[in-house]
Amino acid sequence: KQEVTQIPAALSVPEGENLVLNCSFTDSAIYNLQWFRQDPGKGLTSLLLIQSSQREQTSGRLNASLDKSSGRSTLYIAASQPGDSATYLCAVILSSNTGKLIFGQGTTLQVKP
Amino acid sequence: KAGVTQTPRYLIKTRGQQVTLSCSPISGHRSVSWYQQTPGQGLQFLFEYFSETQRNKGNFPGRFSGRQFSNSRSEMNVSTLELGDSALYLCASSWGVGGRSPQFFGPGTRLTVL
């Protein structure tokens, strides 16, 4: 059974720091991995999607990497800002025949001014 | 392009009642999935629909059901509500089948069961 784990559960950093959020999955046979952001009481915003054949994806100050063999993904946020404060969730999809996302519990990030 | 919309945004029901939630996907998207989010269990998959057909179903009791219409809009129904059904219900839409394209989420419906 695929399980997704995110460490740490919470993180507090001063504004301007570069930071890394971690995501691990137990079964390396994934189809793709997606990172989302969730603001309190709101829905999820898609940040980056990495296909299983890719090693990384970049969007602005965000960079996500994927190492299937070790069952790990990282989300790198450069020059963090208070507006980055949110919960970050990673989720995997196991095959092309299903859209079922298997989520981690998330990392809640606070960026202090 | 308008995003995924969900109605209603907030709902309060009592135990034993039933509820219907609605989701309108992004224009052109044919796949809709539903998730339940609670503080204890996190995000859990309920169903996935594509072109009016249920493709996948999560591990929820039969009180949870759903459907998709020809215009891709989807509804989910929960009958005989229990206190534990209190949650944020999120729907997501994507253009293609399964995991081949990114999924975009709506703002959710907050259901409170008293």
CSV table of C-alpha atoms in Angstrom, one decimal:
chain,number,residue,atom,x,y,z
A,1,LYS,CA,0.0,0.0,0.0
A,2,GLN,CA,1.4,3.4,-1.0
A,3,GLU,CA,2.0,5.8,1.8
A,4,VAL,CA,3.2,9.4,1.5
A,5,THR,CA,5.0,11.1,4.3
A,6,GLN,CA,6.0,14.7,4.7
A,7,ILE,CA,8.6,15.9,7.1
A,8,PRO,CA,8.6,18.3,9.0
A,9,ALA,CA,4.9,18.7,9.9
A,10,ALA,CA,5.6,22.4,10.6
A,11,LEU,CA,8.3,24.9,9.8
A,12,SER,CA,8.9,28.5,10.8
A,13,VAL,CA,11.6,30.6,9.0
A,14,PRO,CA,12.5,34.2,8.7
A,15,GLU,CA,11.7,36.0,5.5
A,16,GLY,CA,14.3,35.7,2.8
A,17,GLU,CA,15.5,32.2,3.7
A,18,ASN,CA,15.8,29.4,1.1
A,19,LEU,CA,14.0,26.3,2.3
A,20,VAL,CA,13.4,22.7,1.4
A,21,LEU,CA,10.2,20.7,2.1
A,22,ASN,CA,10.5,16.9,1.9
A,23,CYS,CA,8.1,14.2,0.6
A,24,SER,CA,8.7,10.5,0.7
A,25,PHE,CA,6.7,7.6,-0.7
A,26,THR,CA,6.9,3.9,0.0
A,27,ASP,CA,6.4,2.5,-3.5
A,28,SER,CA,8.6,3.9,-6.2
A,29,ALA,CA,6.2,2.7,-9.0
A,30,ILE,CA,4.4,6.1,-9.3
A,31,TYR,CA,3.1,7.7,-12.5
A,32,ASN,CA,3.6,11.3,-11.4
A,33,LEU,CA,3.9,13.5,-8.3
A,34,GLN,CA,2.2,16.8,-7.7
A,35,TRP,CA,2.9,19.6,-5.2
A,36,PHE,CA,0.0,21.7,-3.9
A,37,ARG,CA,-0.4,24.7,-1.6
A,38,GLN,CA,-3.4,25.1,0.7
A,39,ASP,CA,-4.3,28.4,2.5
A,40,PRO,CA,-6.3,28.0,5.7
A,41,GLY,CA,-9.9,27.0,5.0
A,42,LYS,CA,-9.3,27.1,1.2
A,43,GLY,CA,-9.0,24.6,-1.6
A,44,LEU,CA,-5.7,23.4,-3.1
A,45,THR,CA,-3.6,25.3,-5.6
A,46,SER,CA,-1.5,23.2,-7.9
A,47,LEU,CA,2.1,24.3,-7.8
A,48,LEU,CA,4.1,21.8,-9.8
A,49,LEU,CA,3.6,18.4,-11.5
A,50,ILE,CA,6.5,16.1,-12.1
A,51,GLN,CA,6.1,13.1,-14.4
A,52,SER,CA,7.8,9.9,-13.4
A,53,SER,CA,10.3,10.3,-16.3
A,54,GLN,CA,11.3,13.8,-15.1
A,55,ARG,CA,13.9,14.7,-12.5
A,56,GLU,CA,12.7,18.3,-11.7
A,57,GLN,CA,10.3,21.1,-12.5
A,58,THR,CA,10.6,24.8,-11.9
A,59,SER,CA,8.1,27.6,-11.6
A,60,GLY,CA,9.4,31.0,-10.5
A,61,ARG,CA,10.9,30.7,-7.0
A,62,LEU,CA,9.8,27.0,-6.7
A,63,ASN,CA,11.8,24.0,-7.8
A,64,ALA,CA,10.6,20.4,-7.3
A,65,SER,CA,12.8,17.4,-7.7
A,66,LEU,CA,11.9,13.8,-8.0
A,67,ASP,CA,14.1,10.7,-7.2
A,68,LYS,CA,11.8,7.7,-7.9
A,69,SER,CA,14.4,5.1,-7.0
A,70,SER,CA,14.8,6.5,-3.5
A,71,GLY,CA,11.1,7.4,-3.2
A,72,ARG,CA,11.7,11.0,-2.5
A,73,SER,CA,10.7,14.5,-3.7
A,74,THR,CA,11.7,17.9,-2.5
A,75,LEU,CA,10.2,21.3,-3.0
A,76,TYR,CA,12.7,24.1,-2.9
A,77,ILE,CA,11.4,27.6,-2.2
A,78,ALA,CA,13.9,30.4,-2.8
A,79,ALA,CA,13.9,33.7,-1.0
A,80,SER,CA,10.8,32.9,1.1
A,81,GLN,CA,8.2,35.7,1.6
A,82,PRO,CA,5.4,36.0,4.2
A,83,GLY,CA,2.9,35.3,1.4
A,84,ASP,CA,4.4,31.8,1.1
A,85,SER,CA,2.9,30.9,4.5
A,86,ALA,CA,0.6,28.0,3.9
A,87,THR,CA,0.4,24.3,4.1
A,88,TYR,CA,2.2,22.4,1.3
A,89,LEU,CA,1.0,19.0,0.2
A,90,CYS,CA,2.6,16.5,-2.0
A,91,ALA,CA,0.6,13.7,-3.7
A,92,VAL,CA,1.3,10.8,-6.0
A,93,ILE,CA,-0.6,9.1,-8.7
A,94,LEU,CA,0.1,5.4,-9.2
A,95,SER,CA,-0.8,4.9,-12.9
A,96,SER,CA,-2.1,6.7,-16.0
A,97,ASN,CA,-5.5,4.9,-15.5
A,98,THR,CA,-6.4,6.7,-12.3
A,99,GLY,CA,-6.5,10.3,-11.2
A,100,LYS,CA,-6.6,9.2,-7.5
A,101,LEU,CA,-4.2,11.4,-5.6
A,102,ILE,CA,-2.5,9.9,-2.5
A,103,PHE,CA,-1.6,12.7,-0.3
A,104,GLY,CA,0.9,13.3,2.5
A,105,GLN,CA,-0.2,15.0,5.7
A,106,GLY,CA,1.4,18.3,4.6
A,107,THR,CA,4.0,20.7,5.9
A,108,THR,CA,2.7,23.9,7.4
A,109,LEU,CA,5.0,26.8,6.6
A,110,GLN,CA,5.2,30.1,8.4
A,111,VAL,CA,7.4,32.8,7.0
A,112,LYS,CA,8.0,35.6,9.5
A,113,PRO,CA,8.6,39.2,8.3
B,1,LYS,CA,-11.0,30.8,-17.7
B,2,ALA,CA,-13.2,30.3,-14.6
B,3,GLY,CA,-11.9,27.9,-12.0
B,4,VAL,CA,-13.6,24.9,-10.4
B,5,THR,CA,-16.7,26.0,-8.5
B,6,GLN,CA,-18.4,24.2,-5.7
B,7,THR,CA,-21.8,24.9,-4.2
B,8,PRO,CA,-22.8,25.5,-1.5
B,9,ARG,CA,-19.7,26.7,0.3
B,10,TYR,CA,-21.0,26.0,3.8
B,11,LEU,CA,-23.6,23.6,5.0
B,12,ILE,CA,-24.9,22.7,8.4
B,13,LYS,CA,-27.0,19.5,8.7
B,14,THR,CA,-28.1,17.2,11.6
B,15,ARG,CA,-27.4,13.5,12.0
B,16,GLY,CA,-29.6,11.3,9.8
B,17,GLN,CA,-30.2,13.9,7.1
B,18,GLN,CA,-28.8,13.6,3.6
B,19,VAL,CA,-26.9,16.2,1.6
B,20,THR,CA,-26.0,16.9,-2.0
B,21,LEU,CA,-22.9,18.8,-3.0
B,22,SER,CA,-22.2,20.2,-6.5
B,23,CYS,CA,-19.0,20.7,-8.5
B,24,SER,CA,-18.6,22.5,-11.8
B,25,PRO,CA,-15.3,21.8,-13.4
B,26,ILE,CA,-13.1,24.1,-15.5
B,27,SER,CA,-14.6,24.5,-19.0
B,28,GLY,CA,-13.3,21.7,-21.2
B,29,HIS,CA,-12.3,19.4,-18.3
B,30,ARG,CA,-14.0,16.0,-18.4
B,31,SER,CA,-12.6,14.4,-15.3
B,32,VAL,CA,-13.9,15.2,-11.8
B,33,SER,CA,-12.6,13.7,-8.5
B,34,TRP,CA,-13.9,14.2,-5.0
B,35,TYR,CA,-11.9,14.2,-1.8
B,36,GLN,CA,-12.8,14.5,1.9
B,37,GLN,CA,-10.4,16.5,4.2
B,38,THR,CA,-10.5,16.1,7.9
B,39,PRO,CA,-7.8,17.1,10.5
B,40,GLY,CA,-7.3,13.5,11.6
B,41,GLN,CA,-7.3,11.7,8.3
B,42,GLY,CA,-6.1,14.4,5.9
B,43,LEU,CA,-7.2,14.2,2.3
B,44,GLN,CA,-8.9,11.0,1.3
B,45,PHE,CA,-10.1,10.1,-2.2
B,46,LEU,CA,-13.8,9.5,-2.6
B,47,PHE,CA,-14.5,9.0,-6.4
B,48,GLU,CA,-13.3,9.8,-9.8
B,49,TYR,CA,-15.6,10.4,-12.8
B,50,PHE,CA,-14.8,10.7,-16.5
B,51,SER,CA,-17.4,11.2,-19.2
B,52,GLU,CA,-20.2,10.3,-16.8
B,53,THR,CA,-18.6,7.0,-15.8
B,54,GLN,CA,-17.2,6.3,-12.3
B,55,ARG,CA,-13.6,5.1,-12.9
B,56,ASN,CA,-12.4,4.8,-9.3
B,57,LYS,CA,-13.9,4.7,-5.9
B,58,GLY,CA,-12.2,5.2,-2.5
B,59,ASN,CA,-12.8,3.2,0.6
B,60,PHE,CA,-15.9,4.9,1.9
B,61,PRO,CA,-19.3,3.4,2.9
B,62,GLY,CA,-22.1,3.1,0.5
B,63,ARG,CA,-23.8,6.2,2.1
B,64,PHE,CA,-21.4,8.2,-0.1
B,65,SER,CA,-22.4,8.3,-3.8
B,66,GLY,CA,-21.8,10.5,-6.8
B,67,ARG,CA,-22.6,11.0,-10.4
B,68,GLN,CA,-21.4,13.1,-13.3
B,69,PHE,CA,-23.6,14.7,-15.9
B,70,SER,CA,-23.1,15.1,-19.7
B,71,ASN,CA,-21.8,18.7,-19.2
B,72,SER,CA,-19.2,17.2,-16.8
B,73,ARG,CA,-20.7,18.8,-13.7
B,74,SER,CA,-20.7,16.4,-10.8
B,75,GLU,CA,-22.7,15.9,-7.6
B,76,MET,CA,-21.9,13.8,-4.6
B,77,ASN,CA,-24.5,12.7,-2.1
B,78,VAL,CA,-24.2,11.6,1.5
B,79,SER,CA,-27.1,9.9,3.1
B,80,THR,CA,-27.8,9.2,6.7
B,81,LEU,CA,-25.3,11.8,7.9
B,82,GLU,CA,-23.0,10.9,10.9
B,83,LEU,CA,-21.0,13.3,13.0
B,84,GLY,CA,-17.8,12.0,11.5
B,85,ASP,CA,-18.9,13.2,8.1
B,86,SER,CA,-18.1,16.7,9.1
B,87,ALA,CA,-15.3,17.7,6.8
B,88,LEU,CA,-14.2,19.9,3.9
B,89,TYR,CA,-15.3,18.3,0.7
B,90,LEU,CA,-13.1,19.2,-2.3
B,91,CYS,CA,-13.6,18.4,-5.9
B,92,ALA,CA,-10.9,18.6,-8.6
B,93,SER,CA,-11.1,18.6,-12.3
B,94,SER,CA,-8.6,17.7,-15.0
B,95,TRP,CA,-8.6,17.7,-18.8
B,96,GLY,CA,-7.8,14.1,-19.4
B,97,VAL,CA,-8.2,10.7,-17.9
B,98,GLY,CA,-6.4,9.7,-14.7
B,99,GLY,CA,-3.1,11.2,-13.9
B,100,ARG,CA,-2.1,12.4,-17.3
B,101,SER,CA,-2.8,16.0,-16.6
B,102,PRO,CA,-2.7,18.2,-13.5
B,103,GLN,CA,-5.7,18.4,-11.3
B,104,PHE,CA,-7.2,21.8,-10.2
B,105,PHE,CA,-9.2,22.0,-7.0
B,106,GLY,CA,-12.3,24.0,-6.1
B,107,PRO,CA,-12.6,26.0,-2.8
B,108,GLY,CA,-14.5,23.2,-1.2
B,109,THR,CA,-17.8,22.8,0.7
B,110,ARG,CA,-17.5,22.9,4.5
B,111,LEU,CA,-20.0,20.4,5.9
B,112,THR,CA,-20.9,20.5,9.6
B,113,VAL,CA,-23.0,17.7,11.0
B,114,LEU,CA,-24.7,18.4,14.4
